[in-house]
Structure formats: structure tokens, C-alpha cells
Tab-separated table of C-alpha atoms in Angstrom:
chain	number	residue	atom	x	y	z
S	1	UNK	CA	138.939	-4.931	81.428
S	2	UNK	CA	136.731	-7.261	79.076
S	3	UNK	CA	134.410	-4.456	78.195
S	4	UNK	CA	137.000	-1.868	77.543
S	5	UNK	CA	138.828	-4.612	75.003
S	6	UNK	CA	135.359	-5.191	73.542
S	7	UNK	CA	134.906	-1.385	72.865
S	8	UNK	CA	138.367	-1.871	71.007
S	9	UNK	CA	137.342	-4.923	68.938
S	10	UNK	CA	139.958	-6.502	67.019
S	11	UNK	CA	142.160	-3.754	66.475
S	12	UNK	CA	145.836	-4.177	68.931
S	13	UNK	CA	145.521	-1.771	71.640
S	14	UNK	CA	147.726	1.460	70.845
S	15	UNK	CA	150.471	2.021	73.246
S	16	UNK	CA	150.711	5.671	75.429
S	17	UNK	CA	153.568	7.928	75.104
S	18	UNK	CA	154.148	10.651	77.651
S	19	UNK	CA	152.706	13.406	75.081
S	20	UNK	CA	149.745	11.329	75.051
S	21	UNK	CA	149.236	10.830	78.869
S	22	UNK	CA	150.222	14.901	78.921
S	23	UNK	CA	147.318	14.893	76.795
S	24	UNK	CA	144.377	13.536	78.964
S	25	UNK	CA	145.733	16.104	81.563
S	26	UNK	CA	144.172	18.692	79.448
S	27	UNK	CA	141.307	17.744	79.132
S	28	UNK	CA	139.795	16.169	82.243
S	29	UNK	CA	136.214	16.039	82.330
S	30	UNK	CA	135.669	14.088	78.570
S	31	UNK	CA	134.365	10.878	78.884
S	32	UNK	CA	134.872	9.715	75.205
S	33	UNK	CA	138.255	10.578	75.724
S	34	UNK	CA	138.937	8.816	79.286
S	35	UNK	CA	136.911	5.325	77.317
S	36	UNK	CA	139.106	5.532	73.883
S	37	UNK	CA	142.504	5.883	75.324
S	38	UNK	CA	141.363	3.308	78.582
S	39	UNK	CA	141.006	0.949	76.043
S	40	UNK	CA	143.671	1.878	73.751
S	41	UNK	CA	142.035	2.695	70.831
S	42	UNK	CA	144.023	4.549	68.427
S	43	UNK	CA	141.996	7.849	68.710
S	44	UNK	CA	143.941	8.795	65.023
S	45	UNK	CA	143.101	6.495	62.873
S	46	UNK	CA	139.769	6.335	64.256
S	47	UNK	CA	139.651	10.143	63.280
S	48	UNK	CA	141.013	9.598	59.470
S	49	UNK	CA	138.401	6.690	59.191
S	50	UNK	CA	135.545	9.043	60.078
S	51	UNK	CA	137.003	11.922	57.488
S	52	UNK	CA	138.291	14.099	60.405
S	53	UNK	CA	141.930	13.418	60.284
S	54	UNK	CA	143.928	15.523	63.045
S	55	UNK	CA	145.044	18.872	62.177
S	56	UNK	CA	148.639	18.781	64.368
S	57	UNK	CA	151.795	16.946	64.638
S	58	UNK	CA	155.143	17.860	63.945
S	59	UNK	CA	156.821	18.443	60.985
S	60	UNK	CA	160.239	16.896	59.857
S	61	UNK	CA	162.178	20.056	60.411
S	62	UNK	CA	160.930	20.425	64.129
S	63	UNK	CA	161.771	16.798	64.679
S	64	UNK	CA	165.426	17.216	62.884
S	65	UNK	CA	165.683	20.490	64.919
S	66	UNK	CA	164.898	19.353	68.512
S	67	UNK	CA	167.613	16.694	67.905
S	68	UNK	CA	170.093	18.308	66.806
S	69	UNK	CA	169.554	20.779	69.490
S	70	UNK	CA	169.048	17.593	72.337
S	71	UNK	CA	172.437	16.488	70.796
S	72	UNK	CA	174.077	19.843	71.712
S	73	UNK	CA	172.769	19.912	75.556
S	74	UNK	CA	173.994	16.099	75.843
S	75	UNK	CA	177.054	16.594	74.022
S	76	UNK	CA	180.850	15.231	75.748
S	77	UNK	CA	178.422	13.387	78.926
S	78	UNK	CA	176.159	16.493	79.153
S	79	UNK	CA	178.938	18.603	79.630
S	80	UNK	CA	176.187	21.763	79.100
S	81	UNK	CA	173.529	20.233	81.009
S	82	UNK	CA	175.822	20.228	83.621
S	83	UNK	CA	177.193	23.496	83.866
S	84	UNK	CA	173.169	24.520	84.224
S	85	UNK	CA	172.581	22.226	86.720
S	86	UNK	CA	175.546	23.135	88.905
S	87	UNK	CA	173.890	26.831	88.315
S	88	UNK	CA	170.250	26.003	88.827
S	89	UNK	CA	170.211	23.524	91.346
S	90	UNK	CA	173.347	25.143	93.456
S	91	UNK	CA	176.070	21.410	92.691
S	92	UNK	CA	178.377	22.134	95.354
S	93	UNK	CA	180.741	19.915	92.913
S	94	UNK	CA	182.712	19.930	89.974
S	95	UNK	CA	181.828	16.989	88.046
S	96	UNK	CA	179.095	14.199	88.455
S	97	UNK	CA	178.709	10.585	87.471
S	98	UNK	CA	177.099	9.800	83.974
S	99	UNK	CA	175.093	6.978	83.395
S	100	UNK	CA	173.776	6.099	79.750
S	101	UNK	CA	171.133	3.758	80.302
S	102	UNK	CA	170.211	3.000	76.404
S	103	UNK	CA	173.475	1.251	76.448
S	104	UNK	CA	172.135	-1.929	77.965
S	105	UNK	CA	169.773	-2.584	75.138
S	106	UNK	CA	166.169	-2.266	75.156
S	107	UNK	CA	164.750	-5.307	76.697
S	108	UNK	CA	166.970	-4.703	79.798
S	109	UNK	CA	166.379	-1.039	80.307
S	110	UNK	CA	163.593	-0.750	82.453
S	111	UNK	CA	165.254	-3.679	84.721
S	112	UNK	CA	168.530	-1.225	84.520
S	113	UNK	CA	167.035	1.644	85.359
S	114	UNK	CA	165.143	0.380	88.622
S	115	UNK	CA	168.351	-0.800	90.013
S	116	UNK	CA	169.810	2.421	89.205
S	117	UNK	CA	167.419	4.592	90.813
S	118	UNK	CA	167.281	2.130	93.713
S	119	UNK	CA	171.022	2.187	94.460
S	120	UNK	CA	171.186	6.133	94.114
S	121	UNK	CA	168.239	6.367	96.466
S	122	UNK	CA	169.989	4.307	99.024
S	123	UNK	CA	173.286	5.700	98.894
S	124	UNK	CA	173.442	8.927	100.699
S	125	UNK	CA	177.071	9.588	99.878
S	126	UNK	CA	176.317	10.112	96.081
S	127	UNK	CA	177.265	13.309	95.241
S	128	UNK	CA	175.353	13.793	91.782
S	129	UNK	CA	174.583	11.703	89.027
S	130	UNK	CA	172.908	12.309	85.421
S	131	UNK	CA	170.908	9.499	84.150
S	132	UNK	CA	170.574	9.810	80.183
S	133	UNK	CA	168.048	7.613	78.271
S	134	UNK	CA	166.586	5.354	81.868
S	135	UNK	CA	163.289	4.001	81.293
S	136	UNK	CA	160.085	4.470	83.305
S	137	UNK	CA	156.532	2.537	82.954
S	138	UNK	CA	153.346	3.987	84.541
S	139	UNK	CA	150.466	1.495	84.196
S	140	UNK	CA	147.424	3.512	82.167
S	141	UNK	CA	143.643	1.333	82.726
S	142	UNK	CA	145.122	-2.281	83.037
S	143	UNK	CA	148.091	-1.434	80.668
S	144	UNK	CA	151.914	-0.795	81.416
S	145	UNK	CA	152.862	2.504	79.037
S	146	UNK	CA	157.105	2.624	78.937
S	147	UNK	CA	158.263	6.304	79.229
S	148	UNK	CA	162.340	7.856	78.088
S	149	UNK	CA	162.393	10.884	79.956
S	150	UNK	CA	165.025	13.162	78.298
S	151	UNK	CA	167.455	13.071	81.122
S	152	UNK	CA	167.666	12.956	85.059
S	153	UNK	CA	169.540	14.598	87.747
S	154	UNK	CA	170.204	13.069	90.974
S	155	UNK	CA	171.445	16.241	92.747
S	156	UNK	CA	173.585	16.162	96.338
S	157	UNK	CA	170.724	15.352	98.979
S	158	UNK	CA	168.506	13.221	97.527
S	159	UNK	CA	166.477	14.726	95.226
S	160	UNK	CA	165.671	13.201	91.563
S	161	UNK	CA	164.920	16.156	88.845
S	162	UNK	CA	163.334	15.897	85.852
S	163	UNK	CA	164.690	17.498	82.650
S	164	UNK	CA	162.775	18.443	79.856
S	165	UNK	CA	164.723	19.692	76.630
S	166	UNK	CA	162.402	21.317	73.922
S	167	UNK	CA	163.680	23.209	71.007
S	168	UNK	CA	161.188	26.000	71.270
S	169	UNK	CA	163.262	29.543	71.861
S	170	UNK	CA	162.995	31.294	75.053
S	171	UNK	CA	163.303	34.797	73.881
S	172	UNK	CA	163.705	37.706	76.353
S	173	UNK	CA	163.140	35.390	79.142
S	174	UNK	CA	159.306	35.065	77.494
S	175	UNK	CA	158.809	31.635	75.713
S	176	UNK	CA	155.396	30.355	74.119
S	177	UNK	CA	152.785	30.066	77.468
S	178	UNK	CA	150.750	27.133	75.060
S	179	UNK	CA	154.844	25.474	74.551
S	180	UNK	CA	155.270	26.122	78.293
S	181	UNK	CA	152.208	24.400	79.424
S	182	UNK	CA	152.344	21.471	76.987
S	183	UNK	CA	156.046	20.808	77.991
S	184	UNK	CA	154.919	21.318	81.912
S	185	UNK	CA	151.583	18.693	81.324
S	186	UNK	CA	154.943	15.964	79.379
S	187	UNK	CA	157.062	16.143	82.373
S	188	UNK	CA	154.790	15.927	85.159
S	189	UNK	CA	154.009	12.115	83.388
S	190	UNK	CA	157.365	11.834	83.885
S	191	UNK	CA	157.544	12.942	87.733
S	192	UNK	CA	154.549	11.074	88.570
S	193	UNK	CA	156.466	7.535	86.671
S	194	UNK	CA	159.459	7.853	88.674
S	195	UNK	CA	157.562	8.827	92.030
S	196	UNK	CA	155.645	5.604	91.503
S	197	UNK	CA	159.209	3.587	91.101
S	198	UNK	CA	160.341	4.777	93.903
S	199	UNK	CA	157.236	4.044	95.800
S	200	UNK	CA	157.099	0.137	94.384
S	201	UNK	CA	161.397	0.373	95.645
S	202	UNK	CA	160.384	1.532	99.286
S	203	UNK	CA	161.243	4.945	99.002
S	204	UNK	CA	159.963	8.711	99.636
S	205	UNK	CA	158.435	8.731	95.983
S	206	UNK	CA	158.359	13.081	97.411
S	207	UNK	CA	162.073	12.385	96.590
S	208	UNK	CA	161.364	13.716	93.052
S	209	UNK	CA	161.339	17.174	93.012
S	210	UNK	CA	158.064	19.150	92.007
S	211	UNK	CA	160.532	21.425	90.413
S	212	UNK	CA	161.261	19.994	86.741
S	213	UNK	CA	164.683	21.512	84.869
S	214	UNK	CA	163.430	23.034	81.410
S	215	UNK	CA	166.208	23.346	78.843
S	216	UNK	CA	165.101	25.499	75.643
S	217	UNK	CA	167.420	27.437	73.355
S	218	UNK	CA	167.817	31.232	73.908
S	219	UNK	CA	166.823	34.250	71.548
S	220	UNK	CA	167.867	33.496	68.112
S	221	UNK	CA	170.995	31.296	69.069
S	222	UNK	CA	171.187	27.650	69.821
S	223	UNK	CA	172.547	28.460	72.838
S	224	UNK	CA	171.004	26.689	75.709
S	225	UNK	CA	169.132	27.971	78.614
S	226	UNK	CA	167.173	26.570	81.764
S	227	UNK	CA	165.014	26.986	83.896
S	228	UNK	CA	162.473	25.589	86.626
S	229	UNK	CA	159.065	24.904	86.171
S	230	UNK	CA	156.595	23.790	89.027
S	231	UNK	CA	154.494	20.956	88.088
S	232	UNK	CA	152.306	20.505	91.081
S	233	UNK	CA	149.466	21.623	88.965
S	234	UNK	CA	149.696	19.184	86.351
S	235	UNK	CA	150.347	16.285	88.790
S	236	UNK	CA	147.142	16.649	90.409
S	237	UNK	CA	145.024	17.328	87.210
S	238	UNK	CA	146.964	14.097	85.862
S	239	UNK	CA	146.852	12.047	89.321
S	240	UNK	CA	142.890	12.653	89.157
S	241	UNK	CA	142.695	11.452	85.415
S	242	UNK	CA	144.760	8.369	86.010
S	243	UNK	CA	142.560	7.323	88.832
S	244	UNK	CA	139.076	8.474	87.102
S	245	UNK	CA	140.561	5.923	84.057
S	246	UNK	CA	140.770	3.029	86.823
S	247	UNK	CA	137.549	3.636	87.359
S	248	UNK	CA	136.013	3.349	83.911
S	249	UNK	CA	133.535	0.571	84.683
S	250	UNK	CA	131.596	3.750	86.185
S	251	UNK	CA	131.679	4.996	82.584
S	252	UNK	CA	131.002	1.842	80.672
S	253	UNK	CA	128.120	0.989	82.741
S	254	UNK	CA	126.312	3.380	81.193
S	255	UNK	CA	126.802	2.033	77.575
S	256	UNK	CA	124.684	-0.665	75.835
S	257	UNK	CA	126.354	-3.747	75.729
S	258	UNK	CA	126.695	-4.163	71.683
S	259	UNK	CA	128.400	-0.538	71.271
S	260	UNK	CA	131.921	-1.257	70.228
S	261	UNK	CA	134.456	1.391	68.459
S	262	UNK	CA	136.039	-1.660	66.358
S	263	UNK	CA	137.513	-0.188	63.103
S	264	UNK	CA	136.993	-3.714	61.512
S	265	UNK	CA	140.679	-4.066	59.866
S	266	UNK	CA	140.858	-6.436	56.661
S	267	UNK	CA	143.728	-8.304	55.591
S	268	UNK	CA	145.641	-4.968	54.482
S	269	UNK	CA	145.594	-3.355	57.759
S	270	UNK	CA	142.950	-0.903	56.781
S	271	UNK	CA	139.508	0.205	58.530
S	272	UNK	CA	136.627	-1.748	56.772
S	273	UNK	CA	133.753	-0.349	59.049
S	274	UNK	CA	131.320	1.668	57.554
S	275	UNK	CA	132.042	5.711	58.611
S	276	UNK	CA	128.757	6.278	59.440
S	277	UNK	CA	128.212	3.643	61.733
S	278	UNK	CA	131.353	4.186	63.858
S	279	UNK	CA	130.474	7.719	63.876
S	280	UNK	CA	126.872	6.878	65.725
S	281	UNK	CA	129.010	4.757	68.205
S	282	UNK	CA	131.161	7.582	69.045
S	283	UNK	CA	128.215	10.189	69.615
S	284	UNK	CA	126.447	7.221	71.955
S	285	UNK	CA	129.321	8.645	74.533
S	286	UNK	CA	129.620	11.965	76.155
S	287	UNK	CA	132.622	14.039	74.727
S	288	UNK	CA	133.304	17.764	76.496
S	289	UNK	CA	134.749	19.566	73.283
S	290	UNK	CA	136.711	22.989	73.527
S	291	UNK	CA	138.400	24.669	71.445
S	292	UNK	CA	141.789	23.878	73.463
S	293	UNK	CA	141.172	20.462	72.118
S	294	UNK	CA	142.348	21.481	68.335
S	295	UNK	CA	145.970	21.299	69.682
S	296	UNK	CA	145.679	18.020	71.971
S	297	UNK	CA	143.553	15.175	71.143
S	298	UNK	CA	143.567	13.682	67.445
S	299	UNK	CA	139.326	13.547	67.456
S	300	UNK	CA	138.988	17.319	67.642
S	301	UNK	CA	137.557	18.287	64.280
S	302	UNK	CA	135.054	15.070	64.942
S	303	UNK	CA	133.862	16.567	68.044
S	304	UNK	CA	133.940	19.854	66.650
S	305	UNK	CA	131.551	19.004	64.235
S	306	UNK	CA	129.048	17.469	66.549
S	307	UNK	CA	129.270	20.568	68.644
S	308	UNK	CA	128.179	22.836	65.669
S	309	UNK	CA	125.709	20.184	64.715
S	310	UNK	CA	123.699	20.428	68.379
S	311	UNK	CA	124.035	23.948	68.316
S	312	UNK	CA	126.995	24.707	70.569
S	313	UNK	CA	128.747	27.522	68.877
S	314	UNK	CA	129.195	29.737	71.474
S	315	UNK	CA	131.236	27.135	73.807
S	316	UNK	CA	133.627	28.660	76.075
S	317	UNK	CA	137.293	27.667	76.610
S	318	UNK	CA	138.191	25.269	79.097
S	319	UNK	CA	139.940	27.614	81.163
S	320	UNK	CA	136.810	29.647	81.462
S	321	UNK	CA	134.617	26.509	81.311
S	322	UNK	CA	136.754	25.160	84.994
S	323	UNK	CA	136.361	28.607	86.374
S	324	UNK	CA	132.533	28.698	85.854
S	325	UNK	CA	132.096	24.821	87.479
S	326	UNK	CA	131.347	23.002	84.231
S	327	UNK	CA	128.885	25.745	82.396
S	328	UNK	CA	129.992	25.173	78.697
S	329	UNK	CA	128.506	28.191	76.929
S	330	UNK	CA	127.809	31.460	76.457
S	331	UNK	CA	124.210	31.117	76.575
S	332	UNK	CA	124.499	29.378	79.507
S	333	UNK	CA	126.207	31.565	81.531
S	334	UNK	CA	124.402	34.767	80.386
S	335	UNK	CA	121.061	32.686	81.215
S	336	UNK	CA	122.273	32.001	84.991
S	337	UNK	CA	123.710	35.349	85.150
S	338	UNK	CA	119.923	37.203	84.508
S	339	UNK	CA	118.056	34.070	86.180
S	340	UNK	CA	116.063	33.073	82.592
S	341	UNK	CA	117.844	29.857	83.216
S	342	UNK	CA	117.856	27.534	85.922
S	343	UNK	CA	121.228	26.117	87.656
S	344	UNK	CA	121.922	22.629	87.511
S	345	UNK	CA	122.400	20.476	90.713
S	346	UNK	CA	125.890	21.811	91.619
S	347	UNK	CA	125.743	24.889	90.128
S	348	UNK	CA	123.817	26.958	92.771
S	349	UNK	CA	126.784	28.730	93.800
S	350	UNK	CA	127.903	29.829	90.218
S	351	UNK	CA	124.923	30.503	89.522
S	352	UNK	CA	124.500	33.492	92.770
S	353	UNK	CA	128.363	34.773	91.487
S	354	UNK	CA	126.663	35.007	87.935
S	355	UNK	CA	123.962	36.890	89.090
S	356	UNK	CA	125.584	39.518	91.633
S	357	UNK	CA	128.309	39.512	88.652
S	358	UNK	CA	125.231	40.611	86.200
S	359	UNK	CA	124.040	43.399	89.074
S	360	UNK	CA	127.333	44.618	89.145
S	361	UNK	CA	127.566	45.699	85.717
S	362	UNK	CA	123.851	47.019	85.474
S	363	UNK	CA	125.415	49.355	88.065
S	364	UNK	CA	128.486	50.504	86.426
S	365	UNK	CA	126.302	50.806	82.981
S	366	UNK	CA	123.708	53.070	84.720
């Protein structure tokens, strides 16, 4: 880890929050991003230093109206939550135990919440349990990152559930896809935190349902509704990333020894580095920019930029990009699909789909 704090310099490392592990589930394959946040180099400020700041976050309203409606669904011991959980997840009883795990103060909660979860995994005679506020940590390249799921269920049989409460409206059973997926990447960081407790406990870590309980308000009304999502996806894009970020000495290996993404604080806390020069350090590593990156990672419009400046305006989006096994443009895939470009190593058999995809369509055309 002495090259990764190097790359960092003598800036603290930044801390991960579950949006920001959700994050580097979305974007897989980018090696600048996999080196920044191994060593915890605050990817925002970096981004305001170089004149790019990050066009996203959320505004005071959305903050002041996701609490108040969190407030609502948690309201007299998640009296609400409740009556969707004995719906969704078939309770064959009336009432549960609640357990508010803030209560303990902060420097005991993750202590409180192990023993919690290791008592209800051993007792097979609990009948149901809601865990409010516990505390999870999931260690991120070398680091321990401390997670506050928004609640979770221990349901009759064993079985830990996740829930997720967003504010976003689910509105004839249709909610935002973009909102959907985001909230689906944040929870399975929470499933794979608590599987990994349970593991380090001795127990089935399988014990935490796939299945995560997603609470949004319906229509217009604050009235709540849920739902489950299956995050098996997202754990195994995330599971991959996690273990590609253990293995960054692959990555750094590759870097000249005097590169280093040090923002050069002075006394007043602020970035003394010349722009320019952090910006060459930055292009000396690989980034894989999409345009799905404007809504997730905070050096977007800096990688945007380089994109446009090498010529790549005609990238595709990720989606697209994963389909076609890594080909990134336009060009590129119109050049494998009518054989004036040659495929990469790994790319034969994209390639041969490109091309009978390309005869196909001469056919319909003629």
C-alpha cells in the first residue's frame, strides 16, 4: 500500500460511503478510477482543482425531502415499515422486536451491531426483528469504509433483508430505471457488508437475501410503497471491482515511480499544485470515459474533455460498450463490422457477430 499512499501524497485519504462504492460498480473497467479511490484520493476536489468541478449532487430540498419522508417510514418503531414487511416478505406475526442501534453512541456501534447480528443468527427461535441505524464496515484497498444501511429485517427463518428508502416517487408502478439502478448498485454495498460479517461471525453469509426491500413514496402522495429488487447483478459487478482494487499493484506497476496525484495543500487547506501539472499526471493513467459517467464519478467533465481532445466523440455507452466486449466507438465498431479494421486480441468473436450483423442488413437494404 506504499505506492498507492504515494500516489495520494500528503493529502488524508478520503473515506468511502456506500454511494461511492455503488459508484465503482458502474463503471468497472476504468483504471484511473480503480487507482484514485484505492488510494483514497478525493476524486472532487481533485476535479475543482483542475477547473472541472462535478456537475451532480443533491440539492438541499432533496436532502430535507428524503428525511422527512425516511422519518415517516420509521415513524412509532417502523410501525409502516412493518406493515410492508409483514406484506412483502409473508411475517406470519403481528409485531417484531426493534432495535435502534445509533443509541449506543458512535464509537460502540459497529461493536453493537456485530453482536446483534451474531445473536439473531444463532437464535433460531427469533421470530423477526428490525435493526434501525446498525453499522457495517467493508474493507476497500487496505482501508476499512463504515456503512448505515437505512434499516434491516431479520424475517422468521433466517434471512437478513436489506432496506433501501429513497424519496424518488414510484408512479403507476413505473419509477425512474437510472433511480432504480443507482439505488440497486447502494444496496448491494450493503448486502455484500453484512454477508462479509456474517462470514468473519461463522455464518452462511447466503443468509442475506439477494432480494433487497425498496421503500419509495407512491404517485403524488407521501404515501409509502415497497417493493423487491434483485441485486445479484450488482453484487457480482461490485464483488469483481472490490477484488480487481486488491489487486492494484497490477495497475501501479505500470506507472513511473515519481507520478503522484498529490494536490500539494498549504497551510489553509487549499490545493497549491499547479493545474496543469496534475492534469498530465492524471492522463499518464488509463481512464474508460462514457457518457454514463456524467451522473457517477466526480472526474467526468475531466475525462470528458480528454476524450474530445483524442478524438473520441463518437464513444458509445457503457451498456453498449459491455455488449460489444470493450469496443468504445462508433468508428470502431462500424470498422470491424465491414472488415476496414482489424480486431484486437479478444475481439475475434465480436468482430465475426459485427460482420454477419453488417451482411445482414446489406440484405434487408437490397
Amino acid at each position: 500500500m506504499n505506492r498507492l499512499d504515494a500516489l495520494r501524497g500528503t493529502t488524508p485519504p478520503k473515506p468511502h460511503d456506500a454511494r461511492a462504492i455503488a459508484a465503482l460498480a458502474a463503471n468497472p473497467g476504468c483504471a484511473r478510477r480503480a487507482l484514485l479511490d484505492g488510494a483514497g484520493i478525493d476524486k472532487d476536489a481533485t476535479a475543482r482543482h483542475l477547473g472541472f468541478p462535478a456537475p451532480f449532487g443533491q440539492s438541499p430540498f432533496a436532502i430535507t425531502r428524503g428525511n422527512a419522508f425516511e422519518a415517516l417510514v420509521k415513524a412509532d418503531g417502523c410501525a409502516e415499515l412493518l406493515r410492508m414487511l409483514r406484506e412483502l416478505l409473508e411475517l406470519p406475526v403481528a409485531e417484531v422486536a426493534y432495535h435502534d442501534v445509533e443509541n449506543v453512541g458512535a464509537h460502540l456501534r459497529h461493536a453493537h451491531t456485530r453482536a446483534l447480528f451474531d445473536r439473531a443468527a444463532r437464535d433460531e427461535h427469533d421470530s423477526g426483528t428490525i435493526y434501525d441505524h446498525p453499522l457495517l464496515g467493508l474493507e476497500i484497498a487496505g482501508h476499512v469504509a463504515y456503512l448505515e444501511p437505512d434499516v434491516v429485517a431479520f424475517q422468521l427463518g433466517g434471512r437478513f433483508h436489506i432496506v433501501e428508502i429513497k424519496s424518488f416517487a414510484v408512479i403507476d408502478g413505473q419509477a425512474d430505471p437510472a433511480a432504480v439502478a443507482a439505488a440497486a448498485r447502494q444496496a448491494a454495498v450493503y448486502v455484500l457488508a453484512l454477508r462479509r460479517m456474517l462470514r468473519e461471525l461463522g455464518h452462511d453469509p447466503l443468509r442475506v437475501a439477494h432480494d433487497v426491500v425498496l421503500v419509495c413514496p407512491e404517485n403524488f402522495a407521501n404515501r409509502p410503497v415497497a417493493t423487491l429488487v434483485d441485486v445479484r447483478r450488482q453484487l457480482a459487478v461490485l464483488e469483481r471491482q472490490l477484488s480487481r482494487m486488491t489487486g492494484l499493484d497490477r495497475l501501479v506497476e505500470g506507472l513511473p515511480e515519481e507520478l503522484t496525484f498529490d494536490l500539494l495543500p498549504g497551510e489553509d487547506g487549499l490545493p497549491t499544485r499547479p493545474a496543469a501539472e496534475l492534469a498530465d499526471a492524471l492522463r499518464r493513467t488509463t481512464a474508460r470515459y462514457a457518457p454514463d459517467c456524467l451522473s457517477t464519478c466526480d472526474l467526468c467533465f475531466f475525462c470528458r474533455d480528454e476524450a474530445r481532445q483524442e478524438g473520441a466523440c463518437d464513444l458509445l455507452g457503457r451498456q453498449v460498450r459491455d455488449e460489444l466486449g470493450g469496443v468504445a466507438s462508433v468508428e470502431e465498431a462500424l470498422g470491424l463490422a465491414d472488415g476496414t479494421r482489424a480486431p484486437a486480441e479478444g475481439q475475434e468473436e465480436i468482430a465475426r457477430l459485427l460482420r454477419n450483423a453488417e451482411r445482414l442488413r446489406r440484405e434487408c437494404l437490397a
